[in-house]
Short mmCIF file of C-alpha atoms in Angstrom, two decimals:
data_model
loop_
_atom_site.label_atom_id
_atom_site.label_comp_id
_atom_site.label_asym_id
_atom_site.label_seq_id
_atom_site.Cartn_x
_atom_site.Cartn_y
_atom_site.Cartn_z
CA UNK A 195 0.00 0.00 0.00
CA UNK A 196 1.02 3.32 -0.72
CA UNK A 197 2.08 5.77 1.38
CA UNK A 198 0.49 8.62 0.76
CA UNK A 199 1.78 11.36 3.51
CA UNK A 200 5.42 12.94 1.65
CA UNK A 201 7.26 16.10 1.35
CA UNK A 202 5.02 17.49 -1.42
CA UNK A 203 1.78 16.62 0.64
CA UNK A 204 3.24 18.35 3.24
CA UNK A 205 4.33 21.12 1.97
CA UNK A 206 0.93 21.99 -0.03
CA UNK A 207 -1.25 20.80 3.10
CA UNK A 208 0.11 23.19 5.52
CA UNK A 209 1.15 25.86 2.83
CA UNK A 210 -1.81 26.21 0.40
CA UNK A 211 -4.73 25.20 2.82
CA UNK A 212 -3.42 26.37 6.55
CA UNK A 213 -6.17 29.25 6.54
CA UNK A 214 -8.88 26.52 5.96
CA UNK A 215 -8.87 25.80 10.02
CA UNK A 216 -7.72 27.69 12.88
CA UNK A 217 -7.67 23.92 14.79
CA UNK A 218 -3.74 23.62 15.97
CA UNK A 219 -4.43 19.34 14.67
CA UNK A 220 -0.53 17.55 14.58
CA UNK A 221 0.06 14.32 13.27
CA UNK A 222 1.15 11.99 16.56
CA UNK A 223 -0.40 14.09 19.19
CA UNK A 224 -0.98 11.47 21.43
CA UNK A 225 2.68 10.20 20.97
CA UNK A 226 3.80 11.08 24.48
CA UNK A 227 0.29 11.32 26.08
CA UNK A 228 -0.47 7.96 24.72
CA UNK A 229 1.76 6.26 22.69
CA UNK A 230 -0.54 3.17 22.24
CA UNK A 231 -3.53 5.02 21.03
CA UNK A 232 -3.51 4.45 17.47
CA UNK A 233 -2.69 1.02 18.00
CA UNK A 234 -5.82 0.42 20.02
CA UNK A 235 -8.04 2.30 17.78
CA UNK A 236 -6.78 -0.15 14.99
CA UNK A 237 -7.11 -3.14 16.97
CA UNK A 238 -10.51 -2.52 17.42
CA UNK A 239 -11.66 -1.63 14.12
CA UNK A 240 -9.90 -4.88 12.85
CA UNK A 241 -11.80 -6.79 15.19
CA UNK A 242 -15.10 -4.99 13.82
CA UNK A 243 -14.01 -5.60 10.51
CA UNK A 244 -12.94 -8.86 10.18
CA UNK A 245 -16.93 -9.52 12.19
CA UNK A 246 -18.62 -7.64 9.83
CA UNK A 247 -17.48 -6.53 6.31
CA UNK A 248 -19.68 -3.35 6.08
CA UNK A 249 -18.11 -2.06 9.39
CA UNK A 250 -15.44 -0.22 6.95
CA UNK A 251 -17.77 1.60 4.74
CA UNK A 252 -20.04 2.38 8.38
CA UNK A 253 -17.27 3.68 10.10
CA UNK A 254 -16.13 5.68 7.14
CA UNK A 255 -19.08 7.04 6.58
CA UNK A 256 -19.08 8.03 10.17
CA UNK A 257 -16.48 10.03 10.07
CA UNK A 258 -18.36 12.15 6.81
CA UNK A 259 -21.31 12.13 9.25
CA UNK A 260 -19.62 13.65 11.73
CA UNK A 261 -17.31 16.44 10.38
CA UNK A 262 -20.24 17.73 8.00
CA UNK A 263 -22.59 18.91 11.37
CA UNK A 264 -21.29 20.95 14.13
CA UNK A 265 -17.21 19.96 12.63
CA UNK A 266 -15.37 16.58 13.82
CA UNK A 267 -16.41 17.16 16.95
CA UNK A 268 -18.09 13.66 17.83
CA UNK A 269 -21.34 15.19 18.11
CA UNK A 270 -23.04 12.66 16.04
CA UNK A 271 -21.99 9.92 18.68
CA UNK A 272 -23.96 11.42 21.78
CA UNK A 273 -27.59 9.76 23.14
CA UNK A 274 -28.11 12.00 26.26
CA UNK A 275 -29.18 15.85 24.88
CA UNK A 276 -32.80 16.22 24.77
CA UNK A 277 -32.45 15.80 20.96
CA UNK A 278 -29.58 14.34 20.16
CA UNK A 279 -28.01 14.98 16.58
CA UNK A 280 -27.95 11.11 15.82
CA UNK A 281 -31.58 11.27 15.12
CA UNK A 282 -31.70 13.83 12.17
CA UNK A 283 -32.94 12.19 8.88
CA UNK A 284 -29.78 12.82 6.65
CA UNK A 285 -27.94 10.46 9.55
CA UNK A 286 -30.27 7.59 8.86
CA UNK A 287 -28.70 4.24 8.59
CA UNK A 288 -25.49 5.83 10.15
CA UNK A 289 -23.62 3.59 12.73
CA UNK A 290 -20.36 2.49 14.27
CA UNK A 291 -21.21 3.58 17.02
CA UNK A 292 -20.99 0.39 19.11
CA UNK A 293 -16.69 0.22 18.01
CA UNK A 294 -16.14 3.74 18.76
CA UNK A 295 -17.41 3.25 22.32
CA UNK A 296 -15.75 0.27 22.35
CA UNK A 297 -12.01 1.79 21.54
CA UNK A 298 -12.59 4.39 23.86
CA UNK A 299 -13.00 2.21 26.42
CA UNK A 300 -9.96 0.32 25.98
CA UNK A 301 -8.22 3.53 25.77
CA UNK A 302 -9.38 5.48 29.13
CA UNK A 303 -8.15 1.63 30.80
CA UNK A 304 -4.63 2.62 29.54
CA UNK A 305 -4.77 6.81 29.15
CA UNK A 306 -7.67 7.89 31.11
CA UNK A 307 -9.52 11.12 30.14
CA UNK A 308 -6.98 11.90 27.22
CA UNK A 309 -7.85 10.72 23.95
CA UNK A 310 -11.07 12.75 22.23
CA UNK A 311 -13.52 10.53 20.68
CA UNK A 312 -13.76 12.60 17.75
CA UNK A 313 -9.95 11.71 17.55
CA UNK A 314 -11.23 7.99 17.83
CA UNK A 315 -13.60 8.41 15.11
CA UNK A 316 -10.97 10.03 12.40
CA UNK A 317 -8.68 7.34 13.49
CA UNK A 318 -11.41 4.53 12.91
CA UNK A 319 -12.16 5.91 9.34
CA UNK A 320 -8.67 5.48 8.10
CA UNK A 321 -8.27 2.39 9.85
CA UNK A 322 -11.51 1.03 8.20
CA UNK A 323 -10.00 2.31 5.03
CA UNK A 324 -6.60 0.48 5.02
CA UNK A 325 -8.70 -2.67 5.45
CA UNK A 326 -10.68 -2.24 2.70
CA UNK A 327 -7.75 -2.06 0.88
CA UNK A 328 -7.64 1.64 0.40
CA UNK A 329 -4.32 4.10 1.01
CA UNK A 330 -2.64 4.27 4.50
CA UNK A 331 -2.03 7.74 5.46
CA UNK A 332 -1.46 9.28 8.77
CA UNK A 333 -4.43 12.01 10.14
CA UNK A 334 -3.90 14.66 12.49
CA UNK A 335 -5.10 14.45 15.65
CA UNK A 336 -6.05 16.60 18.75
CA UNK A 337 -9.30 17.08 18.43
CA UNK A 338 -12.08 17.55 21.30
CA UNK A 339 -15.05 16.80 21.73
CA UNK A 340 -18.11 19.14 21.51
CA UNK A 341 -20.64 19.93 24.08
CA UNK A 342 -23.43 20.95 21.61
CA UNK A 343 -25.62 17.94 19.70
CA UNK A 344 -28.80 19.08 18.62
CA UNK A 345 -30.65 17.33 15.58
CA UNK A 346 -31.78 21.05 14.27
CA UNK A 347 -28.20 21.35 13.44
CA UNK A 348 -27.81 18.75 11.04
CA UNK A 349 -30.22 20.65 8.64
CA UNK A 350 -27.65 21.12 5.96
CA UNK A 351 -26.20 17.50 5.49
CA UNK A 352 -25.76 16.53 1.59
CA UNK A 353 -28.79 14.67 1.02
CA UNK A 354 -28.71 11.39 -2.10
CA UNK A 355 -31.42 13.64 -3.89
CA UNK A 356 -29.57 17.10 -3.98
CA UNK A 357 -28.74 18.99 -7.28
CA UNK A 358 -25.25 19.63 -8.16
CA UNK A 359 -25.26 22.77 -7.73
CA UNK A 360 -26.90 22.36 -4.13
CA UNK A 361 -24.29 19.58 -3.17
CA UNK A 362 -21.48 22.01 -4.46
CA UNK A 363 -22.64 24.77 -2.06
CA UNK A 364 -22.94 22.71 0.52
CA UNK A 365 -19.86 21.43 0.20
CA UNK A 366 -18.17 24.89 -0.36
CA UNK A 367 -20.06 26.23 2.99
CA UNK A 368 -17.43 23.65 4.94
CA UNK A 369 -14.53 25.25 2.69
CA UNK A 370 -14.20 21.80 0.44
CA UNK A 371 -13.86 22.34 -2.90
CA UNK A 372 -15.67 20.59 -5.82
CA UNK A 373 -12.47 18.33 -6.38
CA UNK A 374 -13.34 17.23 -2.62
CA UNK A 375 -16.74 16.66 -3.31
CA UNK A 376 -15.93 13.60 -6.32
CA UNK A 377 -13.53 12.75 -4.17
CA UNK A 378 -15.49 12.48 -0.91
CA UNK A 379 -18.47 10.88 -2.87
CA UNK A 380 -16.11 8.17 -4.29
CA UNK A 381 -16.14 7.03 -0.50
CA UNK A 382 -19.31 5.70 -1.60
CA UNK A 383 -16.82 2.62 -3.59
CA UNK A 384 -17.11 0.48 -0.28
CA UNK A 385 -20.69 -0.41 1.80
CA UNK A 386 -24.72 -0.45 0.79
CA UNK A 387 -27.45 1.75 1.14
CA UNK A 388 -30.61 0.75 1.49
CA UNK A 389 -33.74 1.12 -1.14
CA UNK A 390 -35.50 3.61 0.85
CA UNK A 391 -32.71 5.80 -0.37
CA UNK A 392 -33.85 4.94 -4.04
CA UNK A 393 -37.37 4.88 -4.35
CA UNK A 394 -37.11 8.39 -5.46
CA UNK A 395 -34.78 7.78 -8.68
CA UNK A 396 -36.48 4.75 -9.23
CA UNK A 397 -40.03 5.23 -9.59
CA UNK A 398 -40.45 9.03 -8.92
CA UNK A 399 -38.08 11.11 -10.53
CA UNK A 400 -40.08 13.41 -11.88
CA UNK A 401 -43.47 14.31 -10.83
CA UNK A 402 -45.48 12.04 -12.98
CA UNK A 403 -43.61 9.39 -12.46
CA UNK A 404 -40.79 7.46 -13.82
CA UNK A 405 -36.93 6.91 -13.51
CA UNK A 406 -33.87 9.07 -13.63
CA UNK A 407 -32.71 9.36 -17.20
CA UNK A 408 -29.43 9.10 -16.42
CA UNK A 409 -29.39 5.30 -15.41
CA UNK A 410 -27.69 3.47 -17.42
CA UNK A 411 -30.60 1.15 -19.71
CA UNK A 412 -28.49 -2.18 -18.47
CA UNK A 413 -28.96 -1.14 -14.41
CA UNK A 414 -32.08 0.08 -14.52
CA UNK A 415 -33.86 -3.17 -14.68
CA UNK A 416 -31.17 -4.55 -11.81
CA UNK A 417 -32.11 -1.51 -9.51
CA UNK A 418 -35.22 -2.42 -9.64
CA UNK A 419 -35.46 -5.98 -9.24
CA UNK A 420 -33.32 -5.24 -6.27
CA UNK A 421 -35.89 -2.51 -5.24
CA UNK A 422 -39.26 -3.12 -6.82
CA UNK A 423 -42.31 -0.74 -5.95
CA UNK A 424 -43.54 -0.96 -2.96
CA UNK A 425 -41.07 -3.09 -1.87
CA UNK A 426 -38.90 -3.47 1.44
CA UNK A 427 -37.01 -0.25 1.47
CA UNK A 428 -34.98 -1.66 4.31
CA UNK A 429 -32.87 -3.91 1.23
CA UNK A 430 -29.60 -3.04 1.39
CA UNK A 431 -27.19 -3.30 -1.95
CA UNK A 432 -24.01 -2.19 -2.94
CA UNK A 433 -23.03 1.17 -3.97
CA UNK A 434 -20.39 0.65 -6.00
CA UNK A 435 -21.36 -1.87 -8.61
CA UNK A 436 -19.09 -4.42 -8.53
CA UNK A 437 -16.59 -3.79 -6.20
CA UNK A 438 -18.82 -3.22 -3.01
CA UNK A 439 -16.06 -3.70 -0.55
CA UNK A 440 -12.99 -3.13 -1.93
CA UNK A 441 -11.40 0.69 -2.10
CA UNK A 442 -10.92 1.42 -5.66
CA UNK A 443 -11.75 4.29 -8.43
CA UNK A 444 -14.40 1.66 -9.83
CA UNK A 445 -17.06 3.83 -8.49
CA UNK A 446 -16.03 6.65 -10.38
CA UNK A 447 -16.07 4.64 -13.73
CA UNK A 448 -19.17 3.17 -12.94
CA UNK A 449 -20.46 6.93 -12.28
CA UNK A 450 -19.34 7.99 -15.44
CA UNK A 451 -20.82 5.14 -17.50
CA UNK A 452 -24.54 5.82 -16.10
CA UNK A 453 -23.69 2.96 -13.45
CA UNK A 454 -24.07 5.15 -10.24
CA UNK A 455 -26.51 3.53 -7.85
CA UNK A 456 -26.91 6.68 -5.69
CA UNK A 457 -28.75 10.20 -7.37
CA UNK A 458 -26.27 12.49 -5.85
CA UNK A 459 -23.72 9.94 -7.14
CA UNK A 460 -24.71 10.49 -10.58
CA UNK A 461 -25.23 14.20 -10.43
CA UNK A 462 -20.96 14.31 -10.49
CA UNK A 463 -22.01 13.76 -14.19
CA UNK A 464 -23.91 16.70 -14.72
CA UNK A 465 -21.52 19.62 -13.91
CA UNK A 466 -18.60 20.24 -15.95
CA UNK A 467 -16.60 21.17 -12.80
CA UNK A 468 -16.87 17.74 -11.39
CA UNK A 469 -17.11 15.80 -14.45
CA UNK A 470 -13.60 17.16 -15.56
CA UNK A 471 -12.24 16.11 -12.25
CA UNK A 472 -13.42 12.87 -13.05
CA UNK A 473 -12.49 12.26 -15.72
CA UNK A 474 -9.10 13.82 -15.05
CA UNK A 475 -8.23 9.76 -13.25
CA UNK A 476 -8.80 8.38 -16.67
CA UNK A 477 -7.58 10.43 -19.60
CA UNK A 478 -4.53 7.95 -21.66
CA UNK A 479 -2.31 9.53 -19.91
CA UNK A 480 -2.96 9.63 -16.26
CA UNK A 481 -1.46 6.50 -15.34
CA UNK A 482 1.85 7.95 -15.84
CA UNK A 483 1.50 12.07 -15.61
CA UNK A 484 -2.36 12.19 -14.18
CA UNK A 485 -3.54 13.22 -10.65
CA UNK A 486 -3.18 9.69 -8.16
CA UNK A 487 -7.01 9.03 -6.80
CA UNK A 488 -5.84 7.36 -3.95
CA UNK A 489 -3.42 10.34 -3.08
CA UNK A 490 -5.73 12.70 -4.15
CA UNK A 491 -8.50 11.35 -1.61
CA UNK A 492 -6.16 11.45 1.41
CA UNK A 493 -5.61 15.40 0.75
CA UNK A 494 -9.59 15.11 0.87
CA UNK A 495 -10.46 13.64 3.92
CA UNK A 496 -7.73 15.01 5.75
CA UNK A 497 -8.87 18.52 5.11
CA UNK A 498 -12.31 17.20 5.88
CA UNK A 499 -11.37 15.81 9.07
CA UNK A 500 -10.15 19.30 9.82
CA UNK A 501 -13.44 20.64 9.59
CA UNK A 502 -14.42 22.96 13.06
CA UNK A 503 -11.88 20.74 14.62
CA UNK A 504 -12.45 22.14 18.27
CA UNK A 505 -8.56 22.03 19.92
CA UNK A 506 -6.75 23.47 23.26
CA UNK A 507 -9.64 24.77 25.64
CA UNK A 508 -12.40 24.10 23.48
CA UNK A 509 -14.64 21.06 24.13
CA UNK A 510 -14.29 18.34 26.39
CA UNK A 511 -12.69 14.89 26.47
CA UNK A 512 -15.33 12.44 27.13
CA UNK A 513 -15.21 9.82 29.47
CA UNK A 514 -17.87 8.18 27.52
CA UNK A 515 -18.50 8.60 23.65
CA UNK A 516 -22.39 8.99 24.30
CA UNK A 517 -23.15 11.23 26.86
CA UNK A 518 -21.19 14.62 27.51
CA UNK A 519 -19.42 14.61 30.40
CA UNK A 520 -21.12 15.60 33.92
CA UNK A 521 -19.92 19.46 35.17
#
């Protein structure tokens, strides 16, 4: 596997994109505080893993979850406020919860009341990525935790039927750019969703009736044999046809050939912004002068995870991921 943290990374990360966050984040925080901490975090996520061959795509797409309301603050991980973040409708079918809790406990046995769980979380993504077969690379931790989870706040989460240009804003309101967004979305190469999530682009696309246009003829009749009318929405498949659970740019060919199972998916297609970054992976040349995906989506979600990244006096560090702690 490659390793995707070098000079050049460096160099642009902390040159080019330093005003994107005030958060003071450090690769190996915890290295004197807790030199085990990584370790433990990837212990337990290979555990979950190796149980459960979605857990990498969940826990991933925990991490999204998280940064995108309130910043990577482990908000989305708390069950005590009076209306707790975790129950907004863009977080449905979000989990991983049960393997964060269960690193953090291992860790406050060994460092007590120093490692954030929104640390844990960040650290569980890339974890969950490297055994899905995706790039290693190192995030920056230091993170705390947020006192504030409130399901009113997670108003603005990309939702699967956005428009472009309403994912791009959204996307551009948390300083990503539209290079972040394909980049982000092709996340969406490992896990499921379910077909309450396509209904929609299925059977009511516009509003007479029928299907998105931009299916590809040859899915459309798998989609919904997989999903028929009326059917139970709970059915999970995979979003990345083909390669479900292994970390690859598949899911970007398959979204350029019609083949994306998800609507915002498939809306990459119809910007030229997005489309050109795209295709930019696949032009005759790229294997030896183009942009590397795999590098390209580290830069991604390591700016992501940097997202109101709450640091020094700010926040809290939980003694339990799901309830703040007690004052």
């Amino acid at each position: 596997m490659a390793k995707c943290v070098n000079f050049l990374y460096l160099f642009v990360f902390f040159g080019c994109f330093a005003p994107f966050s005030q958060a003071q984040l450090k690769f190996g925080f915890y290295a004197q505080s807790c030199p085990s901490a990584e370790s433990i975090v990837r212990s337990v996520v290979s555990d979950a893993v190796r149980n459960d061959g979605n857990m990498a795509a969940v826990l991933l797409r925990l991490h999204f979850h998280d940064c995108f309301v309130e910043g990577c603050d482990g908000s989305i991980l708390i069950d005590t406020a009076p209306n707790p973040e975790k129950g907004a409708f863009g977080h449905q079918g979000v989990g991983g919860f049960e393997v964060i809790e269960r690193a953090k406990e291992e860790l406050e046995s060994q460092c007590p009341g120093v490692v954030s769980c929104a640390d844990i979380v960040a650290m569980a993504a890339r974890d969950a990525i490297v055994m899905a077969n995706g790039p290693e690379y190192e995030v920056l931790t230091g993170r705390r935790d947020g006192r504030v989870s409130d399901v009113s706040l997670a108003d603005s989460l990309p939702d699967v039927s956005d428009s472009i240009q309403v994912l791009k804003n959204k996307f551009g309101q948390k300083g990503m750019t539209d290079k972040d967004l394909v980049l982000l979305s092709a996340a969406h190469t490992i896990g499921t969703t379910a077909c309450f999530f396509m209904t929609r682009r299925l059977y009511n696309f516009f509003p007479g009736g029928g299907s998105d246009p931009e299916i590809n003829p040859m899915m459309l009749p798998e989609l919904k044999s997989q999903c028929p009318r009326n059917g139970n929405v709970n059915t999970r498949l995979g979003m990345d046809r083909g390669s479900p659970r292994t970390f690859d740019i598949h899911i970007l060919q398959n979204i350029r050939n019609g083949f994306a199972v998800l609507a915002s998916d498939a809306r990459l297609n119809d910007d030229p912004s997005t489309r050109a970054v795209m295709d930019s992976y696949f032009s005759p040349l790229a294997p030896i002068l183009g942009p590397s995906f795999q590098d390209d989506f580290v830069n991604s979600i390591v700016r992501m995870g940097e997202i109101g990244a709450k640091t020094g006096s700010q926040g809290e560090i939980r003694r339990v991921c799901s309830a703040f702690n007690s004052r």
